Amino acid sequence: MDLQTLQSKARAVRRDIITMTSKAGAGHPGGSLSCTDALVALYFEIMKGVDPKNDKDPNRDRFVLSKGHAAPALYGTLCEKGYFGPEEFDHFRQLHGILQGHPDIKKCPGVDASTGSLGQGISIAVGMALGAKHTGNKCHVYTVIGDGESQEGLVWEASMAAAHYKLDNLTVILDHNGMQIDGTNDEVMSLGDIKAKAVAFGYDVIEVADGNDMQQVLDALRVPACPGKPRYILLNTLKGKGVSFMEGQVGWHGKAPNAEQAAQALKELEG
Amino acid sequence: MEKKATRVAYGEALVKLGEANDKVVVLDADLSNATMTNAFKKAYPERFFDCGIAEADMVDMAAGMSTMGLIPFCSTFAVFAGRSYDQIRNGVCYPHFNVKFGFSHAGITLGEDGGSHQAIEDLALMRVLPGMTVLVPSDANETYQCVEAAAKIDGPVYIRTCRLPTPVYDPRPFTVGKGNVIKDGSDLVIFTCGVMLEHTLNAVEELAKKGINAALVCFHTIKPFDDELAIQYAVKCKKVFTVEEHSVIGGLGDAVAPLLIGKGVETFKKIGINDEFGQSGKPADLLVEYGLTGPQIAETICSSL
């Protein structure tokens, strides 16, 4: 898929995020918009065997949204990929809907792990990668984690295990937008030198200057695996990316746009 | 009578299971010489995964491994059911993944390590999780049966084992969710589970000396619970006692209690750890301290009649 088409898909997913959070009157648009480009790159260009017509193919690459509250970005991506129709957005966060507040493997097609309790997704992804190696499955496991999420000790327990078991079939992607519910990372709990920490934990680390630039994201994801080491891609992203009044605003972490705001956002995301 | 700790039987059962089923993998958190998974580690080193001292990570790693068609058995101390509870809940039970938990050193009979390590709440924690099967083997033979059965269940299973060597009884019929009548009786009934079987058997003997004909029913499955058998004996005997090496809150006693409403039961008492933590000591001394020896159980029962 060419760059322009991928960028267009990313805009479509961003419109989906606005549409579903606005309809539900709830959800997490800020951190969904910041990781949209990574998800689109993964599902439309990088991951192998990902097919809604054969969604249980055991050899498919796996994806775990460890920062499960960015579910709208995943749902938008899965919808654009054809796992379900946009009519499901009407039932996002609603009774009996397949699009739960956080991804649910039992309810939503295309979801590989139920997430939402932060820190757990990366640990599950490590188990998947270890299980794949053990069973001779050649699939690759991708997980997107948050920077606020990286305050969870479990992220580092899982990282230690990933290096210990030499999981070069695992790619951890950090959506580093610098913000969390209560404020910036530095205000709430400084991450320190997150890149140095990832290196120290045994990852092969790639930093992407603009994690919302599709070409830069693709370039990083296409770097061949480093034998015997898990990969860590540090994406420097912008919270609320693509919607002018949400960009860089902590307040849009877990707040839905009203009808008027949604209309403006959708206009900005046209094309 | 031969004695063997249920944790030892757990380790042996895993080796046997591993031989029959190559999907079985074992995860431990640096306690393989205590949980007795070291036998599996020796027999199938390529299927043994040490997760280091990181119980939460072990549970979610097992969750991920189960999605690749493996049957992971997580092993650590029962007290760490609390430490890894969010992972057991959200990582395994919420998606109903096929992960087993063989948690050992439960209860006060852990002994000298003390209250910080004596799980008296694990059954309560496990019982409330939707889809979780909760097994408490009472001896080595029942442990073998529990491990074998757990591997056949498609979903999470918790198996509670203990450190202290306890009597090995003749194998009994085993069906998950079904209790076993150890001794019939008519004056009262004792419901028990796990390693308290030994002490309730002693209590039944003590009661017999006083002319009391007690029934004894042992439940290796706390969830799904054998409501039918419990109700049958409650209705028949009208005096009901539960005995467990667990808090009287949330364990076997509380699985039984709601079943008794409207059944004409005259007396009901839960015997166990009375909403307090344990402490260091020899297992035998701790059983006395907490009133869980046969004669003490019999005495408590008599004082309630």
Coordinates of C-alpha atoms in Angstrom, one line a residue:
Chain A
M1 CA 0.0 0.0 0.0
D2 CA 1.5 3.4 -1.0
L3 CA 2.2 6.1 1.5
Q4 CA -0.7 8.3 0.4
T5 CA -3.2 5.5 0.8
L6 CA -1.9 4.7 4.3
Q7 CA -2.1 8.3 5.3
S8 CA -5.6 8.4 4.0
K9 CA -6.4 5.2 6.1
A10 CA -5.0 6.9 9.1
R11 CA -7.3 9.9 8.6
A12 CA -10.2 7.5 8.2
V13 CA -9.3 5.8 11.5
R14 CA -9.1 9.2 13.2
R15 CA -12.5 10.1 11.9
D16 CA -13.7 6.8 13.4
I17 CA -12.2 7.7 16.7
I18 CA -14.1 11.0 16.8
T19 CA -17.3 9.4 15.6
M20 CA -17.4 6.7 18.1
T21 CA -16.3 8.6 21.1
S22 CA -18.7 11.5 20.3
K23 CA -21.6 9.1 19.9
A24 CA -20.8 7.3 23.1
G25 CA -20.1 10.5 24.9
A26 CA -17.1 8.8 26.4
G27 CA -13.8 7.2 25.6
H28 CA -10.2 8.2 25.2
P29 CA -9.6 10.2 22.0
G30 CA -6.2 11.8 22.9
G31 CA -4.1 8.7 23.3
S32 CA -6.1 7.0 20.5
L33 CA -5.2 9.7 18.0
S34 CA -1.5 9.6 19.0
C35 CA -1.1 5.9 18.2
T36 CA -3.2 5.8 15.1
D37 CA -0.4 5.9 12.6
A38 CA 1.4 3.0 14.2
L39 CA -1.8 0.9 14.2
V40 CA -2.5 1.7 10.5
A41 CA 1.1 0.9 9.5
L42 CA 0.9 -2.4 11.4
Y43 CA -2.5 -3.6 10.1
F44 CA -2.2 -2.4 6.5
E45 CA 1.4 -2.8 5.7
I46 CA 3.5 -4.7 8.3
M47 CA 1.6 -7.5 9.9
K48 CA 1.3 -10.8 8.0
G49 CA -1.7 -13.1 7.8
V50 CA -4.1 -10.6 9.3
D51 CA -7.3 -11.3 7.5
P52 CA -10.9 -10.8 8.7
K53 CA -12.0 -13.8 6.6
N54 CA -9.5 -16.0 8.4
D55 CA -9.2 -14.3 11.8
K56 CA -8.2 -17.4 13.7
D57 CA -5.3 -18.3 11.4
P58 CA -2.7 -19.6 13.9
N59 CA 0.2 -18.3 11.9
R60 CA -1.0 -14.7 11.7
D61 CA 1.1 -12.0 13.3
R62 CA -0.4 -10.9 16.7
F63 CA -1.2 -7.5 18.0
V64 CA -1.8 -6.5 21.6
L65 CA -3.0 -3.0 22.5
S66 CA -1.4 -2.9 25.9
K67 CA -2.7 0.7 26.4
G68 CA -6.2 -0.7 26.1
H69 CA -7.9 2.6 26.7
A70 CA -6.8 3.5 23.1
A71 CA -9.5 1.0 22.0
P72 CA -11.1 3.5 19.6
A73 CA -7.9 3.5 17.5
L74 CA -7.9 -0.3 17.4
Y75 CA -11.6 -0.4 16.6
G76 CA -11.3 2.1 13.8
T77 CA -8.3 0.2 12.3
L78 CA -10.2 -3.2 12.6
C79 CA -13.2 -1.6 11.0
E80 CA -11.2 -0.1 8.1
K81 CA -9.6 -3.5 7.7
G82 CA -13.1 -5.2 7.4
Y83 CA -13.5 -7.1 10.7
F84 CA -16.9 -5.4 11.2
G85 CA -18.9 -2.5 9.8
P86 CA -19.0 1.1 11.0
E87 CA -22.5 0.5 12.3
E88 CA -20.8 -1.0 15.4
F89 CA -19.6 2.5 16.3
D90 CA -23.1 3.2 17.3
H91 CA -22.8 0.6 20.1
F92 CA -19.3 1.6 21.3
R93 CA -19.3 1.4 25.1
Q94 CA -23.0 0.4 25.0
L95 CA -24.9 -2.6 26.4
H96 CA -24.3 -5.8 24.3
G97 CA -21.9 -4.0 22.0
I98 CA -18.9 -5.8 20.6
L99 CA -16.8 -2.6 21.1
Q100 CA -16.4 -2.6 24.8
G101 CA -14.8 0.3 26.6
H102 CA -11.6 -1.7 26.5
P103 CA -10.7 -4.5 23.9
D104 CA -12.4 -7.8 24.7
I105 CA -11.2 -10.9 22.9
K106 CA -14.4 -12.7 23.5
K107 CA -16.6 -10.0 22.0
C108 CA -14.7 -8.2 19.2
P109 CA -13.4 -10.0 16.1
G110 CA -9.7 -9.3 15.4
V111 CA -8.7 -8.6 19.0
D112 CA -5.9 -10.9 20.1
A113 CA -5.9 -10.1 23.9
S114 CA -8.3 -8.4 26.4
T115 CA -6.5 -5.4 27.8
G116 CA -7.2 -2.3 29.8
S117 CA -5.4 -3.1 33.1
L118 CA -2.2 -1.3 32.3
G119 CA 1.0 -3.3 32.1
Q120 CA -0.7 -6.6 31.3
G121 CA -0.8 -6.4 27.6
I122 CA 3.0 -6.3 27.1
S123 CA 3.4 -9.2 29.5
I124 CA 0.8 -11.2 27.6
A125 CA 2.6 -10.3 24.3
V126 CA 5.8 -11.6 25.8
G127 CA 4.0 -14.9 26.6
M128 CA 2.7 -15.0 23.0
A129 CA 6.2 -14.5 21.6
L130 CA 7.6 -17.1 23.9
G131 CA 4.8 -19.5 23.1
A132 CA 5.3 -18.9 19.4
K133 CA 9.0 -19.7 19.7
H134 CA 8.3 -22.8 21.7
T135 CA 5.7 -24.2 19.2
G136 CA 7.7 -23.2 16.1
N137 CA 5.2 -20.7 15.0
K138 CA 7.0 -18.1 12.9
C139 CA 4.5 -15.3 13.7
H140 CA 5.7 -11.9 15.0
V141 CA 4.1 -10.3 18.0
Y142 CA 3.5 -6.5 18.2
T143 CA 2.3 -4.5 21.2
V144 CA 1.7 -0.8 21.7
I145 CA 2.3 0.5 25.2
G146 CA 1.8 3.9 26.7
D147 CA 4.3 6.1 28.5
G148 CA 2.0 6.6 31.5
E149 CA 1.6 2.8 31.4
S150 CA 5.4 2.5 31.7
Q151 CA 5.0 3.5 35.3
E152 CA 3.6 0.1 36.0
G153 CA 6.3 -2.3 37.3
L154 CA 4.8 -5.1 35.2
V155 CA 6.1 -3.4 32.0
W156 CA 9.6 -3.9 33.3
E157 CA 9.1 -7.4 34.6
A158 CA 7.9 -8.3 31.1
S159 CA 10.8 -6.5 29.5
M160 CA 13.2 -8.4 31.6
A161 CA 11.6 -11.7 30.5
A162 CA 11.6 -10.6 26.8
A163 CA 15.3 -10.1 26.9
H164 CA 16.0 -13.2 29.0
Y165 CA 14.2 -15.4 26.5
K166 CA 15.8 -13.6 23.6
L167 CA 12.4 -12.8 22.0
D168 CA 13.4 -11.3 18.6
N169 CA 9.9 -12.1 17.4
L170 CA 8.5 -9.4 19.7
T171 CA 8.2 -5.6 18.9
V172 CA 7.2 -3.3 21.7
I173 CA 6.1 0.1 20.5
L174 CA 6.0 3.0 22.9
D175 CA 3.4 5.7 22.1
H176 CA 5.3 8.5 23.8
N177 CA 2.9 11.4 23.8
G178 CA 4.2 12.6 27.1
M179 CA 0.8 12.9 28.8
Q180 CA -1.5 10.9 31.0
I181 CA -4.8 11.5 32.8
D182 CA -3.5 13.7 35.6
G183 CA -1.0 15.7 33.6
T184 CA 2.3 15.4 31.8
N185 CA 4.5 12.3 32.6
D186 CA 6.9 14.7 34.3
E187 CA 4.2 16.2 36.5
V188 CA 2.8 12.8 37.5
M189 CA 5.8 10.5 37.6
S190 CA 8.9 11.2 35.6
L191 CA 9.9 8.4 33.3
G192 CA 13.5 9.6 33.3
D193 CA 15.6 8.6 30.3
I194 CA 13.1 6.1 28.9
K195 CA 15.3 5.3 25.9
A196 CA 18.3 4.5 28.1
K197 CA 16.0 2.3 30.3
A198 CA 14.8 0.3 27.3
V199 CA 18.4 -0.2 26.2
A200 CA 19.4 -1.2 29.7
F201 CA 16.6 -3.8 29.8
G202 CA 18.1 -5.5 26.7
Y203 CA 16.0 -4.2 23.9
D204 CA 17.2 -3.3 20.5
V205 CA 15.9 0.3 20.5
I206 CA 14.9 2.5 17.6
E207 CA 13.7 6.0 18.2
V208 CA 11.4 7.7 15.7
A209 CA 11.6 11.5 15.8
D210 CA 8.0 11.9 14.6
G211 CA 5.8 8.9 15.5
N212 CA 2.9 10.4 13.7
D213 CA 4.8 10.6 10.4
M214 CA 3.7 7.5 8.5
Q215 CA 7.0 7.1 6.5
Q216 CA 9.1 7.4 9.6
V217 CA 6.9 4.8 11.4
L218 CA 7.1 2.4 8.5
D219 CA 10.8 2.8 8.2
A220 CA 11.2 1.8 11.9
L221 CA 8.9 -1.1 11.6
R222 CA 10.7 -2.5 8.6
V223 CA 14.1 -2.6 10.2
P224 CA 14.9 -6.4 10.3
A225 CA 14.9 -8.0 13.7
C226 CA 18.1 -8.0 15.7
P227 CA 18.8 -11.7 16.3
G228 CA 18.3 -12.6 20.0
K229 CA 16.9 -9.3 21.1
P230 CA 13.4 -7.9 21.4
R231 CA 12.8 -4.7 19.5
Y232 CA 11.6 -1.5 21.2
I233 CA 10.4 1.3 19.0
L234 CA 10.1 4.7 20.8
L235 CA 7.6 6.8 18.9
N236 CA 7.6 10.4 19.8
T237 CA 4.0 11.3 19.2
L238 CA 1.5 14.1 19.8
K239 CA -1.5 13.5 22.0
G240 CA -4.7 14.3 20.1
K241 CA -2.8 14.3 16.8
G242 CA -4.9 15.5 13.8
V243 CA -7.5 17.5 15.7
S244 CA -6.2 21.1 16.3
F245 CA -8.0 21.7 19.6
M246 CA -7.0 18.3 21.1
E247 CA -3.3 18.4 20.1
G248 CA -1.0 18.5 23.1
Q249 CA -3.9 18.9 25.5
V250 CA -4.0 16.7 28.6
G251 CA -7.7 17.4 29.0
W252 CA -8.6 15.2 26.0
H253 CA -7.2 12.1 27.5
G254 CA -10.5 10.7 28.6
K255 CA -13.1 13.2 27.4
A256 CA -15.4 12.8 24.4
P257 CA -16.1 15.6 22.0
N258 CA -19.6 17.0 21.9
A259 CA -21.5 17.2 18.6
E260 CA -20.2 20.6 17.7
Q261 CA -16.6 19.7 18.5
A262 CA -16.9 16.4 16.6
A263 CA -18.2 18.2 13.5
Q264 CA -15.2 20.5 13.6
A265 CA -12.8 17.6 14.2
L266 CA -14.3 15.6 11.3
K267 CA -13.9 18.6 9.0
E268 CA -10.2 18.9 9.9
L269 CA -9.8 15.2 9.3
E270 CA -11.4 15.2 5.8
G271 CA -9.7 13.5 2.8
Chain B
M1 CA 0.2 -44.6 57.1
E2 CA 2.2 -43.2 54.3
K3 CA 2.5 -39.4 54.3
K4 CA 3.1 -37.1 51.4
A5 CA 2.6 -33.4 50.9
T6 CA 0.1 -32.4 48.3
R7 CA 2.7 -30.1 46.8
V8 CA 5.0 -33.1 46.2
A9 CA 2.2 -35.0 44.5
Y10 CA 1.6 -31.9 42.4
G11 CA 5.2 -32.0 41.1
E12 CA 4.9 -35.8 40.4
A13 CA 1.5 -35.3 38.6
L14 CA 3.0 -32.6 36.4
V15 CA 5.8 -35.0 35.2
K16 CA 3.2 -37.7 34.4
L17 CA 1.0 -35.2 32.6
G18 CA 3.9 -33.8 30.7
E19 CA 4.7 -37.2 29.4
A20 CA 1.2 -37.7 28.1
N21 CA 0.7 -34.2 26.7
D22 CA 3.4 -32.3 25.0
K23 CA 1.3 -29.1 25.1
V24 CA 1.8 -28.9 28.9
V25 CA 4.3 -26.3 29.9
V26 CA 5.2 -25.3 33.5
L27 CA 6.0 -21.8 34.7
D28 CA 7.5 -21.0 38.1
A29 CA 8.7 -17.9 39.8
D30 CA 12.0 -19.0 41.4
L31 CA 10.4 -21.5 43.7
S32 CA 10.7 -24.7 41.8
N33 CA 12.4 -26.5 44.7
A34 CA 9.5 -25.6 47.0
T35 CA 6.5 -25.9 44.6
M36 CA 8.2 -29.2 43.5
T37 CA 8.1 -28.3 39.8
N38 CA 11.8 -29.1 39.8
A39 CA 10.9 -32.6 38.8
F40 CA 9.2 -31.3 35.7
K41 CA 12.1 -29.0 35.1
K42 CA 14.5 -32.0 35.2
A43 CA 12.3 -34.2 33.0
Y44 CA 11.3 -31.6 30.4
P45 CA 13.7 -28.7 30.6
E46 CA 12.6 -27.3 27.3
R47 CA 9.0 -27.0 28.6
F48 CA 9.9 -25.4 31.9
F49 CA 10.0 -21.6 32.1
D50 CA 11.3 -19.7 35.1
C51 CA 9.9 -16.3 35.2
G52 CA 12.1 -15.0 38.0
I53 CA 10.6 -13.4 41.1
A54 CA 7.8 -11.8 39.2
E55 CA 4.6 -13.6 39.8
A56 CA 2.4 -11.1 38.0
D57 CA 4.5 -11.4 34.9
M58 CA 4.4 -15.2 35.2
V59 CA 0.6 -15.2 35.1
D60 CA 0.3 -12.9 32.0
M61 CA 3.1 -14.8 30.2
A62 CA 1.1 -18.0 30.8
A63 CA -1.9 -16.2 29.4
G64 CA 0.0 -15.3 26.2
M65 CA 1.4 -18.8 25.9
S66 CA -2.1 -20.3 26.2
T67 CA -3.1 -18.4 23.0
M68 CA -0.5 -20.4 21.1
G69 CA -2.2 -23.7 22.0
L70 CA -0.1 -24.5 25.1
I71 CA -1.5 -25.6 28.5
P72 CA 0.5 -23.6 31.0
F73 CA 0.6 -24.5 34.7
C74 CA 1.7 -21.5 36.8
S75 CA 3.3 -22.5 40.1
T76 CA 4.1 -20.4 43.1
F77 CA 3.0 -19.9 46.7
A78 CA -0.7 -19.5 47.4
V79 CA -0.1 -16.2 49.2
F80 CA 1.0 -14.8 45.8
A81 CA -2.5 -15.3 44.4
G82 CA -3.0 -11.9 45.9
R83 CA 0.1 -10.4 44.4
S84 CA -0.9 -11.6 40.9
Y85 CA -4.6 -11.2 41.3
D86 CA -5.2 -8.6 38.7
Q87 CA -3.4 -10.8 36.2
I88 CA -5.4 -13.8 37.2
R89 CA -8.6 -11.8 36.9
N90 CA -8.0 -9.7 33.8
G91 CA -5.2 -11.5 32.0
V92 CA -6.7 -15.0 32.4
C93 CA -10.2 -15.3 33.7
Y94 CA -11.7 -12.3 31.8
P95 CA -10.8 -13.8 28.4
H96 CA -11.2 -17.3 29.9
F97 CA -7.8 -18.4 28.8
N98 CA -6.6 -22.0 29.4
V99 CA -4.2 -21.4 32.2
K100 CA -3.8 -23.5 35.4
F101 CA -2.6 -22.3 38.8
G102 CA -0.9 -24.9 41.0
F103 CA -0.4 -22.7 44.1
S104 CA 1.3 -24.4 47.1
H105 CA 2.1 -23.7 50.7
A106 CA -1.4 -22.7 51.5
G107 CA -2.8 -22.3 55.0
I108 CA -1.2 -22.1 58.4
T109 CA 0.4 -25.6 58.0
L110 CA 3.0 -23.7 55.9
G111 CA 4.5 -23.2 59.4
E112 CA 7.7 -21.4 60.3
D113 CA 7.7 -18.8 57.5
G114 CA 4.8 -17.1 59.3
G115 CA 1.8 -15.1 58.7
S116 CA 3.2 -13.1 55.8
H117 CA 3.3 -16.4 53.8
Q118 CA 0.3 -18.3 55.1
A119 CA -2.5 -17.8 52.6
I120 CA -5.8 -17.9 54.4
E121 CA -7.7 -15.9 51.7
D122 CA -6.8 -17.6 48.4
L123 CA -10.0 -19.6 48.1
A124 CA -12.1 -16.5 48.7
L125 CA -10.2 -14.7 46.0
M126 CA -10.5 -17.5 43.5
R127 CA -14.2 -18.3 44.2
V128 CA -15.4 -15.0 43.0
L129 CA -13.8 -15.1 39.6
P130 CA -16.3 -16.1 36.9
G131 CA -15.3 -19.2 35.0
M132 CA -12.6 -20.3 37.6
T133 CA -12.6 -23.9 38.7
V134 CA -11.3 -24.2 42.3
L135 CA -9.8 -27.5 43.5
V136 CA -8.5 -28.3 46.9
P137 CA -7.0 -31.9 47.0
S138 CA -7.1 -33.5 50.4
D139 CA -4.2 -35.9 49.8
A140 CA -1.6 -37.0 47.2
N141 CA -4.0 -39.3 45.3
E142 CA -6.6 -36.5 45.0
T143 CA -3.8 -34.2 43.8
Y144 CA -3.0 -36.5 41.0
Q145 CA -6.6 -36.6 40.1
C146 CA -7.0 -32.8 40.3
V147 CA -4.0 -32.1 38.0
E148 CA -5.2 -34.6 35.4
A149 CA -8.7 -33.2 35.5
A150 CA -7.4 -29.6 35.3
A151 CA -5.6 -30.3 32.0
K152 CA -8.9 -31.5 30.5
I153 CA -10.8 -28.4 31.5
D154 CA -10.8 -25.7 28.8
G155 CA -10.3 -22.6 31.0
P156 CA -8.7 -21.4 34.3
V157 CA -8.3 -23.8 37.2
Y158 CA -6.9 -23.1 40.6
I159 CA -5.3 -26.0 42.6
R160 CA -4.5 -25.4 46.2
T161 CA -1.7 -27.5 47.7
C162 CA 0.1 -27.6 51.0
R163 CA 3.7 -27.9 52.3
L164 CA 3.1 -30.3 55.2
P165 CA 3.2 -34.1 54.6
T166 CA -0.3 -35.5 55.2
P167 CA -1.8 -39.0 55.1
V168 CA -2.3 -40.7 51.7
Y169 CA -5.7 -42.4 51.6
D170 CA -7.0 -45.0 49.2
P171 CA -8.0 -43.3 45.9
R172 CA -11.7 -42.2 45.8
P173 CA -13.9 -41.7 42.8
F174 CA -13.2 -38.3 41.3
T175 CA -15.4 -36.1 39.3
V176 CA -14.9 -32.3 39.2
G177 CA -17.7 -30.7 41.1
K178 CA -18.7 -33.7 43.1
G179 CA -18.0 -34.2 46.8
N180 CA -17.2 -37.6 48.4
V181 CA -18.9 -39.0 51.4
I182 CA -16.1 -40.2 53.6
K183 CA -18.3 -41.5 56.4
D184 CA -22.1 -41.7 56.6
G185 CA -23.8 -40.5 59.8
S186 CA -27.0 -39.1 61.1
D187 CA -26.5 -36.8 64.1
L188 CA -24.5 -34.1 62.4
V189 CA -22.5 -33.6 59.3
I190 CA -19.0 -32.2 58.8
F191 CA -18.0 -30.7 55.5
T192 CA -14.3 -30.3 54.9
C193 CA -11.7 -29.9 52.2
G194 CA -7.9 -30.2 51.7
V195 CA -5.6 -31.3 54.4
M196 CA -8.2 -30.9 57.1
L197 CA -9.5 -34.3 56.1
E198 CA -7.0 -35.9 58.5
H199 CA -8.2 -33.8 61.4
T200 CA -11.9 -34.1 60.7
L201 CA -11.5 -37.9 60.5
N202 CA -10.0 -37.7 64.0
A203 CA -12.8 -35.4 65.1
V204 CA -15.4 -38.0 63.9
E205 CA -13.7 -40.6 66.0
E206 CA -13.7 -38.3 69.1
L207 CA -17.4 -37.7 68.5
A208 CA -18.1 -41.4 68.2
K209 CA -16.5 -41.9 71.6
K210 CA -19.2 -39.6 72.9
G211 CA -21.9 -41.5 71.1
I212 CA -22.3 -39.0 68.3
N213 CA -22.7 -40.4 64.9
A214 CA -21.2 -37.8 62.6
A215 CA -21.2 -37.8 58.8
L216 CA -18.1 -36.6 57.0
V217 CA -18.2 -35.2 53.5
C218 CA -15.0 -34.0 51.7
F219 CA -15.1 -31.6 48.8
H220 CA -12.1 -31.5 46.4
T221 CA -14.0 -29.0 44.3
I222 CA -15.0 -25.7 45.9
K223 CA -16.2 -24.3 42.6
P224 CA -18.4 -25.5 40.9
F225 CA -19.6 -26.7 44.3
D226 CA -21.6 -29.9 44.8
D227 CA -24.7 -28.1 46.1
E228 CA -26.8 -31.2 45.8
L229 CA -24.7 -33.4 48.0
A230 CA -24.3 -30.6 50.6
I231 CA -28.0 -29.9 50.8
Q232 CA -28.8 -33.6 51.0
Y233 CA -26.6 -34.1 54.1
A234 CA -27.7 -30.8 55.6
V235 CA -31.3 -31.8 55.3
K236 CA -30.6 -35.3 56.7
C237 CA -28.4 -34.3 59.6
K238 CA -29.8 -30.8 60.4
K239 CA -26.5 -29.9 62.2
V240 CA -23.8 -28.6 59.8
F241 CA -20.2 -27.8 60.5
T242 CA -17.6 -26.8 57.9
V243 CA -13.9 -27.2 58.6
E244 CA -11.1 -25.7 56.5
E245 CA -7.6 -24.4 56.7
H246 CA -8.7 -21.0 55.4
S247 CA -10.4 -17.9 56.7
V248 CA -14.0 -18.7 57.7
I249 CA -14.8 -15.8 55.4
G250 CA -15.1 -16.7 51.7
G251 CA -14.0 -20.3 51.6
L252 CA -15.7 -23.6 51.9
G253 CA -17.9 -22.4 54.8
D254 CA -19.3 -19.6 52.7
A255 CA -19.9 -22.0 49.7
V256 CA -22.1 -24.0 52.1
A257 CA -23.8 -21.3 54.1
P258 CA -26.2 -19.9 51.4
L259 CA -27.3 -23.4 50.5
L260 CA -28.8 -23.9 54.0
I261 CA -31.4 -21.2 53.9
G262 CA -34.8 -22.6 54.2
K263 CA -33.6 -26.2 54.6
G264 CA -34.5 -26.7 58.3
V265 CA -30.9 -26.6 59.5
E266 CA -30.8 -26.2 63.3
T267 CA -27.1 -25.6 63.8
F268 CA -24.4 -24.2 61.5
K269 CA -20.9 -23.3 62.4
K270 CA -17.8 -22.5 60.3
I271 CA -14.6 -23.7 61.7
G272 CA -11.4 -22.3 60.3
I273 CA -9.2 -19.3 60.7
N274 CA -11.3 -16.7 62.5
D275 CA -10.6 -13.5 60.5
E276 CA -7.0 -13.2 61.6
F277 CA -3.6 -13.8 60.2
G278 CA -1.3 -16.7 61.0
Q279 CA 2.1 -16.7 62.6
S280 CA 5.4 -18.6 62.8
G281 CA 5.5 -21.9 64.5
K282 CA 5.6 -25.7 63.9
P283 CA 2.6 -26.8 61.8
A284 CA 1.5 -29.1 64.6
D285 CA 1.6 -26.3 67.2
L286 CA -0.2 -23.9 64.8
L287 CA -3.0 -26.4 64.3
V288 CA -3.4 -26.4 68.1
E289 CA -3.2 -22.6 68.3
Y290 CA -6.0 -22.2 65.8
G291 CA -8.1 -25.0 67.2
L292 CA -7.9 -27.3 64.2
T293 CA -6.8 -30.6 65.6
G294 CA -9.3 -33.5 65.7
P295 CA -10.1 -33.3 69.5
Q296 CA -10.4 -29.5 69.3
I297 CA -12.8 -29.7 66.3
A298 CA -14.8 -32.3 68.2
E299 CA -14.9 -30.0 71.2
T300 CA -16.0 -27.0 69.2
I301 CA -18.7 -29.1 67.6
C302 CA -20.0 -30.4 71.0
S303 CA -20.1 -27.0 72.5
S304 CA -22.3 -25.9 69.6
L305 CA -24.8 -28.7 70.0

